[in-house]
Amino acid sequence: MRSKPLHKRIYLRVLIVAISFVFLLNPLHAQSAAKKNFVVVLDAGHGGKDPGCDPNCNRYGFYEKKIALSITLKIGKLLEQYNDIEVVYTRTSDVYVDLLKRANIANKSDADLFISIHCDSFTSSKAYGAGTFVLGLHANQRNFEVAKRENSVIFYEEDYEKKYDGFDPNSPESVISLTLMQETYSNQSIEAADKIQKSFVTNLGRKDRTVKQAGFVVLKYTYMPSVLVETGFLTNKKEGVYLNSKKGQGEMSNAIAQAIINYKQSLEEGVVNQKLINTDTNRNPTVKPVREGRNEIRFRVQLAASKKPIETKPYNFKGIKNVMRSKEGGFFKYYIGNTTSYKEIQREKNRARKAGFNTAFIVSFRGNKKIKLSEALDAVR
Ligand SMILES: [Zn+2]
């Protein structure tokens, strides 16, 4: 990776923090937003000048780009039969679409789920089975190799270093930066991936390669739960013949479509539960106005914000107790801690981050009025 001038790197970091702030600040709201249709983006891997796994795969005459497209279109046909499901494709023919554009298509359609369809390959022809991936750190060399192969399509683009923020598919370290954006959706991504994987195993008796995490560029830029499916190994002749056949493609698309429908249903059940919780708001402790010492500086940690009120029970806040809710402007804000000690509030912030509120931050008040942290620190020093 070419190193960038310092100011550019700082700018990039600030940008990433700013973007993730916007998306991570409001996770509760994101989950409870009501939408008419369930939008699923189906992404057939590769296409056009990029044939997909090559040359190992086509020694038997199989082409990843063709099989991926065929399975993808079949999944779409099945899902389009449902009135409340909207299907968006990143490609419907043999054309090259770069990874950023694929993610942009998904983001623009404000999709609920992104599914990328691929075929696997391996040096040994013995490897077989279907696998599902969500974005994460590679747990092992094999997962890294899969991601590296799928990510290498960015070499088709001259300006890939600039376009993908200096990402280098060959560097395991480069992938760590990938995980930031998808963190918000990782639970839902894993749930969707798990449903697809289970569907392969129980409906089709495919070998269970389980849900794995690895750093896929195409999953990095999507702002929604996202899963990459490796439908099977084209380097395994038997599996290649299956995936290349009408029967195999029909069965695979059926299994994936069924899993998507299951995922949608479980999501809807979750939303219903959330609504029930929301109606029961009277017993919430709210932020108590500070009566004594009206100009006293106090610190709190903000965990999250939501448009609709969420009950401040530990199960809604990753097990954290004594969450306080406060209505500010059009939002409900959720805090822990209420102390005059900056040291103590830092401990609270660390506790929140450890629990999974990665963007928890310290806010400061003078009396009941929120003030800048720098102002508060000046005042207490
Ligand atoms: Zn692929």
mmCIF file of C-alpha atoms and ligand atoms in Angstrom:
data_model
loop_
_atom_site.group_PDB
_atom_site.id
_atom_site.type_symbol
_atom_site.label_atom_id
_atom_site.label_comp_id
_atom_site.label_asym_id
_atom_site.label_seq_id
_atom_site.Cartn_x
_atom_site.Cartn_y
_atom_site.Cartn_z
ATOM 1 C CA MET A 1 0.000 0.000 0.000
ATOM 2 C CA ARG A 2 1.354 3.403 -0.940
ATOM 3 C CA SER A 3 1.462 5.672 2.077
ATOM 4 C CA LYS A 4 -0.602 8.818 1.904
ATOM 5 C CA PRO A 5 0.291 12.314 3.048
ATOM 6 C CA LEU A 6 -0.474 12.783 6.734
ATOM 7 C CA HIS A 7 -3.212 15.357 6.253
ATOM 8 C CA LYS A 8 -5.011 13.005 3.882
ATOM 9 C CA ARG A 9 -4.861 10.175 6.357
ATOM 10 C CA ILE A 10 -6.150 12.394 9.136
ATOM 11 C CA TYR A 11 -8.919 13.633 6.879
ATOM 12 C CA LEU A 12 -9.849 10.038 6.067
ATOM 13 C CA ARG A 13 -9.916 9.080 9.722
ATOM 14 C CA VAL A 14 -12.073 12.039 10.632
ATOM 15 C CA LEU A 15 -14.392 11.142 7.775
ATOM 16 C CA ILE A 16 -14.666 7.517 8.877
ATOM 17 C CA VAL A 17 -15.331 8.528 12.476
ATOM 18 C CA ALA A 18 -17.908 11.088 11.358
ATOM 19 C CA ILE A 19 -19.708 8.611 9.126
ATOM 20 C CA SER A 20 -19.688 5.827 11.679
ATOM 21 C CA PHE A 21 -20.900 8.312 14.288
ATOM 22 C CA VAL A 22 -23.964 9.050 12.202
ATOM 23 C CA PHE A 23 -24.703 5.394 11.633
ATOM 24 C CA LEU A 24 -23.807 4.023 15.035
ATOM 25 C CA LEU A 25 -25.271 6.772 17.167
ATOM 26 C CA ASN A 26 -28.788 5.757 16.461
ATOM 27 C CA PRO A 27 -28.916 1.959 16.396
ATOM 28 C CA LEU A 28 -32.203 1.712 18.261
ATOM 29 C CA HIS A 29 -33.923 4.010 15.858
ATOM 30 C CA ALA A 30 -32.541 2.119 12.905
ATOM 31 C CA GLN A 31 -34.080 -1.094 14.188
ATOM 32 C CA SER A 32 -37.529 0.265 14.854
ATOM 33 C CA ALA A 33 -38.025 2.243 11.657
ATOM 34 C CA ALA A 34 -41.229 1.118 9.993
ATOM 35 C CA LYS A 35 -41.099 0.486 6.261
ATOM 36 C CA LYS A 36 -43.698 -0.807 3.869
ATOM 37 C CA ASN A 37 -41.689 -3.212 1.778
ATOM 38 C CA PHE A 38 -38.817 -5.448 2.672
ATOM 39 C CA VAL A 39 -36.102 -4.555 0.187
ATOM 40 C CA VAL A 40 -33.504 -7.187 -0.611
ATOM 41 C CA VAL A 41 -30.546 -6.534 -2.866
ATOM 42 C CA LEU A 42 -29.308 -9.569 -4.772
ATOM 43 C CA ASP A 43 -25.734 -9.248 -5.909
ATOM 44 C CA ALA A 44 -24.483 -11.729 -8.502
ATOM 45 C CA GLY A 45 -20.708 -11.793 -8.047
ATOM 46 C CA HIS A 46 -18.320 -10.816 -10.854
ATOM 47 C CA GLY A 47 -19.456 -10.411 -14.490
ATOM 48 C CA GLY A 48 -18.209 -9.041 -17.801
ATOM 49 C CA LYS A 49 -14.406 -8.887 -17.950
ATOM 50 C CA ASP A 50 -14.238 -10.499 -14.509
ATOM 51 C CA PRO A 51 -15.131 -14.199 -14.816
ATOM 52 C CA GLY A 52 -14.718 -14.926 -11.102
ATOM 53 C CA CYS A 53 -12.542 -17.711 -9.811
ATOM 54 C CA ASP A 54 -10.045 -18.375 -12.492
ATOM 55 C CA PRO A 55 -8.300 -20.421 -13.868
ATOM 56 C CA ASN A 56 -8.847 -23.196 -11.308
ATOM 57 C CA CYS A 57 -12.588 -23.165 -11.762
ATOM 58 C CA ASN A 58 -12.956 -23.295 -15.500
ATOM 59 C CA ARG A 59 -10.719 -26.322 -15.935
ATOM 60 C CA TYR A 60 -14.018 -28.221 -15.870
ATOM 61 C CA GLY A 61 -15.736 -25.541 -17.957
ATOM 62 C CA PHE A 62 -17.526 -23.828 -15.070
ATOM 63 C CA TYR A 63 -17.737 -20.045 -14.812
ATOM 64 C CA GLU A 64 -18.418 -18.423 -11.478
ATOM 65 C CA LYS A 65 -19.939 -15.294 -13.042
ATOM 66 C CA LYS A 66 -22.478 -17.346 -15.021
ATOM 67 C CA ILE A 67 -23.503 -19.640 -12.178
ATOM 68 C CA ALA A 68 -23.735 -16.752 -9.698
ATOM 69 C CA LEU A 69 -25.982 -14.781 -12.063
ATOM 70 C CA SER A 70 -28.202 -17.738 -12.786
ATOM 71 C CA ILE A 71 -28.746 -18.554 -9.095
ATOM 72 C CA THR A 72 -29.275 -14.867 -8.287
ATOM 73 C CA LEU A 73 -31.963 -14.388 -10.938
ATOM 74 C CA LYS A 74 -33.737 -17.521 -9.730
ATOM 75 C CA ILE A 75 -33.734 -16.275 -6.114
ATOM 76 C CA GLY A 76 -35.172 -12.977 -7.351
ATOM 77 C CA LYS A 77 -37.975 -14.690 -9.260
ATOM 78 C CA LEU A 78 -39.006 -16.602 -6.152
ATOM 79 C CA LEU A 79 -38.964 -13.502 -3.941
ATOM 80 C CA GLU A 80 -40.787 -11.311 -6.447
ATOM 81 C CA GLN A 81 -43.873 -13.461 -5.932
ATOM 82 C CA TYR A 82 -44.289 -11.830 -2.523
ATOM 83 C CA ASN A 83 -46.133 -8.505 -2.554
ATOM 84 C CA ASP A 84 -44.243 -7.092 0.387
ATOM 85 C CA ILE A 85 -40.777 -7.940 -0.924
ATOM 86 C CA GLU A 86 -38.955 -5.690 -3.341
ATOM 87 C CA VAL A 87 -35.988 -7.165 -5.182
ATOM 88 C CA VAL A 88 -33.126 -5.017 -6.427
ATOM 89 C CA TYR A 89 -30.308 -6.467 -8.547
ATOM 90 C CA THR A 90 -26.783 -5.156 -8.933
ATOM 91 C CA ARG A 91 -26.617 -6.840 -12.340
ATOM 92 C CA THR A 92 -29.023 -8.901 -14.431
ATOM 93 C CA SER A 93 -26.701 -9.649 -17.347
ATOM 94 C CA ASP A 94 -23.064 -10.439 -18.051
ATOM 95 C CA VAL A 95 -21.647 -6.994 -17.241
ATOM 96 C CA TYR A 96 -18.838 -5.774 -15.023
ATOM 97 C CA VAL A 97 -19.978 -3.786 -11.981
ATOM 98 C CA ASP A 98 -17.352 -2.582 -9.533
ATOM 99 C CA LEU A 99 -17.703 -3.314 -5.837
ATOM 100 C CA LEU A 100 -18.366 0.279 -4.806
ATOM 101 C CA LYS A 101 -21.159 0.591 -7.326
ATOM 102 C CA ARG A 102 -22.736 -2.610 -6.017
ATOM 103 C CA ALA A 103 -22.747 -1.226 -2.483
ATOM 104 C CA ASN A 104 -24.095 2.107 -3.734
ATOM 105 C CA ILE A 105 -27.000 0.409 -5.469
ATOM 106 C CA ALA A 106 -27.848 -1.274 -2.170
ATOM 107 C CA ASN A 107 -27.492 1.915 -0.128
ATOM 108 C CA LYS A 108 -29.545 4.005 -2.534
ATOM 109 C CA SER A 109 -32.406 1.539 -2.405
ATOM 110 C CA ASP A 110 -32.298 1.697 1.398
ATOM 111 C CA ALA A 111 -32.311 -2.089 1.435
ATOM 112 C CA ASP A 112 -33.021 -4.290 4.438
ATOM 113 C CA LEU A 113 -30.694 -7.055 3.350
ATOM 114 C CA PHE A 114 -27.796 -7.477 0.942
ATOM 115 C CA ILE A 115 -26.950 -10.935 -0.387
ATOM 116 C CA SER A 116 -23.888 -11.485 -2.556
ATOM 117 C CA ILE A 117 -23.762 -14.782 -4.472
ATOM 118 C CA HIS A 118 -20.466 -16.478 -5.373
ATOM 119 C CA CYS A 119 -18.789 -19.823 -5.996
ATOM 120 C CA ASP A 120 -15.746 -21.030 -4.126
ATOM 121 C CA SER A 121 -12.481 -22.531 -5.331
ATOM 122 C CA PHE A 122 -9.560 -24.267 -3.719
ATOM 123 C CA THR A 123 -6.214 -25.663 -4.765
ATOM 124 C CA SER A 124 -7.345 -29.139 -3.776
ATOM 125 C CA SER A 125 -10.267 -30.550 -5.746
ATOM 126 C CA LYS A 126 -11.428 -32.348 -2.614
ATOM 127 C CA ALA A 127 -12.869 -29.291 -0.858
ATOM 128 C CA TYR A 128 -16.655 -29.085 -1.097
ATOM 129 C CA GLY A 129 -19.692 -27.572 0.589
ATOM 130 C CA ALA A 130 -21.522 -24.265 0.773
ATOM 131 C CA GLY A 131 -20.480 -21.494 3.118
ATOM 132 C CA THR A 132 -21.840 -18.141 4.234
ATOM 133 C CA PHE A 133 -19.766 -15.166 5.285
ATOM 134 C CA VAL A 134 -20.342 -11.936 7.124
ATOM 135 C CA LEU A 135 -17.852 -9.119 7.328
ATOM 136 C CA GLY A 136 -15.369 -9.509 10.139
ATOM 137 C CA LEU A 137 -11.778 -10.252 10.937
ATOM 138 C CA HIS A 138 -10.453 -13.388 9.290
ATOM 139 C CA ALA A 139 -10.307 -16.071 11.918
ATOM 140 C CA ASN A 140 -7.834 -18.089 9.877
ATOM 141 C CA GLN A 141 -5.779 -18.256 6.716
ATOM 142 C CA ARG A 142 -8.479 -20.059 4.752
ATOM 143 C CA ASN A 143 -11.059 -17.314 5.407
ATOM 144 C CA PHE A 144 -8.489 -14.724 4.419
ATOM 145 C CA GLU A 145 -7.813 -16.578 1.169
ATOM 146 C CA VAL A 146 -11.521 -16.587 0.280
ATOM 147 C CA ALA A 147 -11.809 -12.857 0.962
ATOM 148 C CA LYS A 148 -8.569 -12.140 -0.896
ATOM 149 C CA ARG A 149 -9.821 -13.936 -3.978
ATOM 150 C CA GLU A 150 -13.178 -12.170 -3.945
ATOM 151 C CA ASN A 151 -11.556 -8.804 -3.223
ATOM 152 C CA SER A 152 -8.996 -9.156 -6.000
ATOM 153 C CA VAL A 153 -11.610 -7.987 -8.513
ATOM 154 C CA ILE A 154 -10.677 -4.437 -7.550
ATOM 155 C CA PHE A 155 -7.439 -4.978 -9.510
ATOM 156 C CA TYR A 156 -9.610 -4.610 -12.607
ATOM 157 C CA GLU A 157 -9.863 -0.940 -11.746
ATOM 158 C CA GLU A 158 -6.913 1.329 -12.449
ATOM 159 C CA ASP A 159 -7.539 3.674 -9.558
ATOM 160 C CA TYR A 160 -8.428 1.019 -6.996
ATOM 161 C CA GLU A 161 -6.083 2.389 -4.332
ATOM 162 C CA LYS A 162 -7.736 5.776 -4.395
ATOM 163 C CA LYS A 163 -11.226 4.448 -4.784
ATOM 164 C CA TYR A 164 -11.064 1.944 -1.949
ATOM 165 C CA ASP A 165 -9.236 4.137 0.559
ATOM 166 C CA GLY A 166 -5.859 2.506 -0.005
ATOM 167 C CA PHE A 167 -7.212 -0.978 0.528
ATOM 168 C CA ASP A 168 -4.779 -3.741 -0.367
ATOM 169 C CA PRO A 169 -6.435 -7.146 -0.919
ATOM 170 C CA ASN A 170 -3.148 -8.925 -0.214
ATOM 171 C CA SER A 171 -2.675 -7.429 3.227
ATOM 172 C CA PRO A 172 -4.457 -8.990 6.219
ATOM 173 C CA GLU A 173 -3.967 -5.742 8.172
ATOM 174 C CA SER A 174 -5.759 -3.784 5.497
ATOM 175 C CA VAL A 175 -8.909 -5.634 6.344
ATOM 176 C CA ILE A 176 -9.161 -4.423 9.924
ATOM 177 C CA SER A 177 -10.375 -1.062 8.667
ATOM 178 C CA LEU A 178 -13.124 -2.828 6.756
ATOM 179 C CA THR A 179 -15.006 -3.988 9.798
ATOM 180 C CA LEU A 180 -15.877 -0.570 11.159
ATOM 181 C CA MET A 181 -18.951 0.241 9.126
ATOM 182 C CA GLN A 182 -20.654 -3.122 9.299
ATOM 183 C CA GLU A 183 -20.347 -3.476 13.064
ATOM 184 C CA THR A 184 -23.792 -1.998 13.628
ATOM 185 C CA TYR A 185 -25.396 -4.703 11.566
ATOM 186 C CA SER A 186 -23.243 -7.644 12.551
ATOM 187 C CA ASN A 187 -25.876 -9.380 14.691
ATOM 188 C CA GLN A 188 -28.492 -9.199 11.959
ATOM 189 C CA SER A 189 -25.962 -10.211 9.313
ATOM 190 C CA ILE A 190 -25.021 -13.262 11.339
ATOM 191 C CA GLU A 191 -28.680 -14.125 11.832
ATOM 192 C CA ALA A 192 -29.385 -13.906 8.089
ATOM 193 C CA ALA A 193 -26.245 -15.889 7.271
ATOM 194 C CA ASP A 194 -27.163 -18.504 9.838
ATOM 195 C CA LYS A 195 -30.606 -18.955 8.280
ATOM 196 C CA ILE A 196 -29.070 -19.444 4.832
ATOM 197 C CA GLN A 197 -26.508 -21.894 6.169
ATOM 198 C CA LYS A 198 -29.160 -23.886 8.054
ATOM 199 C CA SER A 199 -31.306 -23.949 4.932
ATOM 200 C CA PHE A 200 -28.442 -25.491 2.927
ATOM 201 C CA VAL A 201 -27.847 -28.153 5.527
ATOM 202 C CA THR A 202 -31.415 -29.091 6.466
ATOM 203 C CA ASN A 203 -33.138 -28.638 3.086
ATOM 204 C CA LEU A 204 -30.370 -29.808 0.790
ATOM 205 C CA GLY A 205 -28.112 -31.905 2.982
ATOM 206 C CA ARG A 206 -25.109 -29.836 1.916
ATOM 207 C CA LYS A 207 -21.945 -30.049 3.974
ATOM 208 C CA ASP A 208 -22.102 -27.455 6.767
ATOM 209 C CA ARG A 209 -19.169 -25.090 6.375
ATOM 210 C CA THR A 210 -20.811 -22.822 9.005
ATOM 211 C CA VAL A 211 -21.066 -19.040 9.109
ATOM 212 C CA LYS A 212 -17.654 -17.426 8.976
ATOM 213 C CA GLN A 213 -16.263 -13.936 9.173
ATOM 214 C CA ALA A 214 -13.818 -12.463 6.701
ATOM 215 C CA GLY A 215 -12.994 -9.103 5.195
ATOM 216 C CA PHE A 216 -14.949 -8.654 1.981
ATOM 217 C CA VAL A 217 -14.773 -5.261 0.319
ATOM 218 C CA VAL A 218 -18.254 -5.595 -1.167
ATOM 219 C CA LEU A 219 -19.703 -6.000 2.341
ATOM 220 C CA LYS A 220 -17.762 -3.057 3.710
ATOM 221 C CA TYR A 221 -19.642 -0.247 2.082
ATOM 222 C CA THR A 222 -23.190 -1.464 2.594
ATOM 223 C CA TYR A 223 -25.245 0.152 5.348
ATOM 224 C CA MET A 224 -27.431 -2.866 6.043
ATOM 225 C CA PRO A 225 -27.157 -6.473 7.173
ATOM 226 C CA SER A 226 -25.031 -8.142 4.506
ATOM 227 C CA VAL A 227 -24.103 -11.716 3.712
ATOM 228 C CA LEU A 228 -21.827 -13.292 1.132
ATOM 229 C CA VAL A 229 -22.718 -16.821 0.033
ATOM 230 C CA GLU A 230 -20.171 -19.218 -1.424
ATOM 231 C CA THR A 231 -22.569 -21.680 -3.018
ATOM 232 C CA GLY A 232 -19.981 -24.414 -3.475
ATOM 233 C CA PHE A 233 -16.640 -25.351 -4.994
ATOM 234 C CA LEU A 234 -16.247 -25.206 -8.756
ATOM 235 C CA THR A 235 -12.852 -26.845 -8.277
ATOM 236 C CA ASN A 236 -14.679 -29.965 -7.106
ATOM 237 C CA LYS A 237 -15.999 -31.630 -10.239
ATOM 238 C CA LYS A 238 -19.049 -33.206 -8.636
ATOM 239 C CA GLU A 239 -20.053 -29.978 -6.937
ATOM 240 C CA GLY A 240 -19.323 -27.959 -10.070
ATOM 241 C CA VAL A 241 -21.597 -30.195 -12.132
ATOM 242 C CA TYR A 242 -24.318 -29.752 -9.508
ATOM 243 C CA LEU A 243 -24.004 -25.949 -9.378
ATOM 244 C CA ASN A 244 -23.869 -25.748 -13.159
ATOM 245 C CA SER A 245 -27.069 -27.786 -13.518
ATOM 246 C CA LYS A 246 -30.668 -26.577 -13.577
ATOM 247 C CA LYS A 247 -31.440 -28.842 -10.642
ATOM 248 C CA GLY A 248 -28.560 -27.551 -8.534
ATOM 249 C CA GLN A 249 -29.269 -23.914 -9.289
ATOM 250 C CA GLY A 250 -32.968 -24.414 -8.616
ATOM 251 C CA GLU A 251 -32.321 -26.080 -5.272
ATOM 252 C CA MET A 252 -29.744 -23.534 -4.169
ATOM 253 C CA SER A 253 -31.907 -20.552 -5.098
ATOM 254 C CA ASN A 254 -34.872 -22.133 -3.361
ATOM 255 C CA ALA A 255 -32.881 -22.683 -0.175
ATOM 256 C CA ILE A 256 -31.554 -19.118 -0.189
ATOM 257 C CA ALA A 257 -34.953 -17.550 -0.964
ATOM 258 C CA GLN A 258 -36.571 -19.564 1.831
ATOM 259 C CA ALA A 259 -33.895 -18.400 4.259
ATOM 260 C CA ILE A 260 -34.459 -14.763 3.259
ATOM 261 C CA ILE A 261 -38.185 -15.144 3.906
ATOM 262 C CA ASN A 262 -37.461 -16.742 7.296
ATOM 263 C CA TYR A 263 -35.126 -13.908 8.149
ATOM 264 C CA LYS A 264 -37.744 -11.324 7.177
ATOM 265 C CA GLN A 265 -40.329 -13.060 9.350
ATOM 266 C CA SER A 266 -38.056 -13.216 12.368
ATOM 267 C CA LEU A 267 -37.306 -9.535 11.888
ATOM 268 C CA GLU A 268 -41.006 -8.705 11.841
ATOM 269 C CA GLU A 269 -41.561 -10.692 15.015
ATOM 270 C CA GLY A 270 -38.725 -8.741 16.573
ATOM 271 C CA VAL A 271 -40.304 -5.454 15.540
ATOM 272 C CA VAL A 272 -43.604 -6.494 17.106
ATOM 273 C CA ASN A 273 -41.834 -7.236 20.378
ATOM 274 C CA GLN A 274 -40.080 -3.901 20.207
ATOM 275 C CA LYS A 275 -43.429 -2.131 19.796
ATOM 276 C CA LEU A 276 -44.830 -3.901 22.844
ATOM 277 C CA ILE A 277 -41.853 -2.799 24.837
ATOM 278 C CA ASN A 278 -42.267 0.758 23.627
ATOM 279 C CA THR A 279 -45.829 1.102 24.891
ATOM 280 C CA ASP A 280 -44.677 0.397 28.409
ATOM 281 C CA THR A 281 -42.796 3.591 29.029
ATOM 282 C CA ASN A 282 -44.189 4.883 32.300
ATOM 283 C CA ARG A 283 -41.882 2.994 34.566
ATOM 284 C CA ASN A 284 -38.742 4.378 33.027
ATOM 285 C CA PRO A 285 -36.453 6.301 35.270
ATOM 286 C CA THR A 286 -35.680 9.548 33.515
ATOM 287 C CA VAL A 287 -32.754 11.842 34.009
ATOM 288 C CA LYS A 288 -33.455 13.610 37.274
ATOM 289 C CA PRO A 289 -33.069 17.352 37.197
ATOM 290 C CA VAL A 290 -30.197 18.422 39.376
ATOM 291 C CA ARG A 291 -31.683 20.688 42.018
ATOM 292 C CA GLU A 292 -28.764 21.371 44.254
ATOM 293 C CA GLY A 293 -25.802 23.290 42.906
ATOM 294 C CA ARG A 294 -27.465 24.666 39.806
ATOM 295 C CA ASN A 295 -24.215 25.509 38.129
ATOM 296 C CA GLU A 296 -22.449 22.324 39.079
ATOM 297 C CA ILE A 297 -20.607 20.538 36.249
ATOM 298 C CA ARG A 298 -21.664 16.927 35.815
ATOM 299 C CA PHE A 299 -20.695 14.220 33.355
ATOM 300 C CA ARG A 300 -22.738 11.444 31.793
ATOM 301 C CA VAL A 301 -22.113 8.843 29.098
ATOM 302 C CA GLN A 302 -24.459 8.782 26.139
ATOM 303 C CA LEU A 303 -25.088 5.241 24.908
ATOM 304 C CA ALA A 304 -27.587 5.789 22.130
ATOM 305 C CA ALA A 305 -30.415 7.897 20.775
ATOM 306 C CA SER A 306 -33.789 6.960 19.338
ATOM 307 C CA LYS A 307 -36.810 8.617 17.779
ATOM 308 C CA LYS A 308 -39.246 6.439 19.689
ATOM 309 C CA PRO A 309 -38.857 5.899 23.420
ATOM 310 C CA ILE A 310 -37.212 2.603 24.351
ATOM 311 C CA GLU A 311 -37.694 1.135 27.791
ATOM 312 C CA THR A 312 -34.484 1.447 29.758
ATOM 313 C CA LYS A 313 -34.333 -2.225 30.736
ATOM 314 C CA PRO A 314 -30.952 -3.953 30.694
ATOM 315 C CA TYR A 315 -32.071 -6.322 27.904
ATOM 316 C CA ASN A 316 -32.557 -3.337 25.616
ATOM 317 C CA PHE A 317 -29.082 -2.034 26.428
ATOM 318 C CA LYS A 318 -26.782 -5.017 26.166
ATOM 319 C CA GLY A 319 -27.206 -5.820 29.847
ATOM 320 C CA ILE A 320 -26.359 -2.363 31.177
ATOM 321 C CA LYS A 321 -28.376 -1.395 34.264
ATOM 322 C CA ASN A 322 -29.517 2.028 35.454
ATOM 323 C CA VAL A 323 -29.822 3.573 32.006
ATOM 324 C CA MET A 324 -31.495 6.972 32.148
ATOM 325 C CA ARG A 325 -33.608 8.404 29.372
ATOM 326 C CA SER A 326 -33.960 12.043 28.492
ATOM 327 C CA LYS A 327 -36.026 13.721 25.791
ATOM 328 C CA GLU A 328 -33.996 16.286 23.908
ATOM 329 C CA GLY A 329 -35.347 17.921 20.788
ATOM 330 C CA GLY A 330 -36.881 15.212 18.627
ATOM 331 C CA PHE A 331 -34.795 12.457 20.195
ATOM 332 C CA PHE A 332 -34.676 10.303 23.260
ATOM 333 C CA LYS A 333 -31.146 10.020 24.591
ATOM 334 C CA TYR A 334 -29.913 7.246 26.825
ATOM 335 C CA TYR A 335 -27.284 7.881 29.469
ATOM 336 C CA ILE A 336 -25.409 6.125 32.201
ATOM 337 C CA GLY A 337 -23.487 7.786 35.010
ATOM 338 C CA ASN A 338 -24.084 11.168 36.579
ATOM 339 C CA THR A 339 -21.011 12.384 38.347
ATOM 340 C CA THR A 340 -18.847 15.412 38.968
ATOM 341 C CA SER A 341 -15.731 13.280 38.505
ATOM 342 C CA TYR A 342 -14.233 13.127 35.027
ATOM 343 C CA LYS A 343 -12.178 10.093 36.066
ATOM 344 C CA GLU A 344 -15.256 8.214 37.135
ATOM 345 C CA ILE A 345 -17.128 9.010 33.934
ATOM 346 C CA GLN A 346 -14.215 7.711 31.876
ATOM 347 C CA ARG A 347 -14.577 4.407 33.690
ATOM 348 C CA GLU A 348 -18.289 4.438 32.850
ATOM 349 C CA LYS A 349 -17.508 5.121 29.203
ATOM 350 C CA ASN A 350 -15.106 2.171 29.104
ATOM 351 C CA ARG A 351 -17.770 -0.015 30.697
ATOM 352 C CA ALA A 352 -20.252 1.021 27.993
ATOM 353 C CA ARG A 353 -17.781 0.369 25.200
ATOM 354 C CA LYS A 354 -16.902 -3.028 26.629
ATOM 355 C CA ALA A 355 -20.596 -3.895 26.622
ATOM 356 C CA GLY A 356 -20.730 -3.143 22.908
ATOM 357 C CA PHE A 357 -21.655 0.537 22.703
ATOM 358 C CA ASN A 358 -18.650 1.317 20.567
ATOM 359 C CA THR A 359 -19.553 4.943 20.072
ATOM 360 C CA ALA A 360 -20.510 5.731 23.670
ATOM 361 C CA PHE A 361 -19.224 9.180 24.509
ATOM 362 C CA ILE A 362 -19.016 11.559 27.441
ATOM 363 C CA VAL A 363 -21.368 14.511 27.608
ATOM 364 C CA SER A 364 -21.220 17.307 30.130
ATOM 365 C CA PHE A 365 -23.840 19.470 31.785
ATOM 366 C CA ARG A 366 -23.845 22.683 33.744
ATOM 367 C CA GLY A 367 -26.928 22.279 35.893
ATOM 368 C CA ASN A 368 -29.417 20.889 33.372
ATOM 369 C CA LYS A 369 -27.852 22.549 30.367
ATOM 370 C CA LYS A 370 -25.646 20.533 28.063
ATOM 371 C CA ILE A 371 -22.293 22.206 27.502
ATOM 372 C CA LYS A 372 -19.201 21.449 25.466
ATOM 373 C CA LEU A 373 -16.870 18.901 27.026
ATOM 374 C CA SER A 374 -13.918 21.271 26.622
ATOM 375 C CA GLU A 375 -15.836 23.956 28.498
ATOM 376 C CA ALA A 376 -16.710 21.521 31.279
ATOM 377 C CA LEU A 377 -13.124 20.334 31.612
ATOM 378 C CA ASP A 378 -11.874 23.919 31.778
ATOM 379 C CA ALA A 379 -14.368 24.594 34.538
ATOM 380 C CA VAL A 380 -13.435 21.602 36.695
ATOM 381 C CA ARG A 381 -9.693 21.990 36.311
HETATM 382 ZN ZN ZN B 1 -16.644 -14.716 -6.296
#
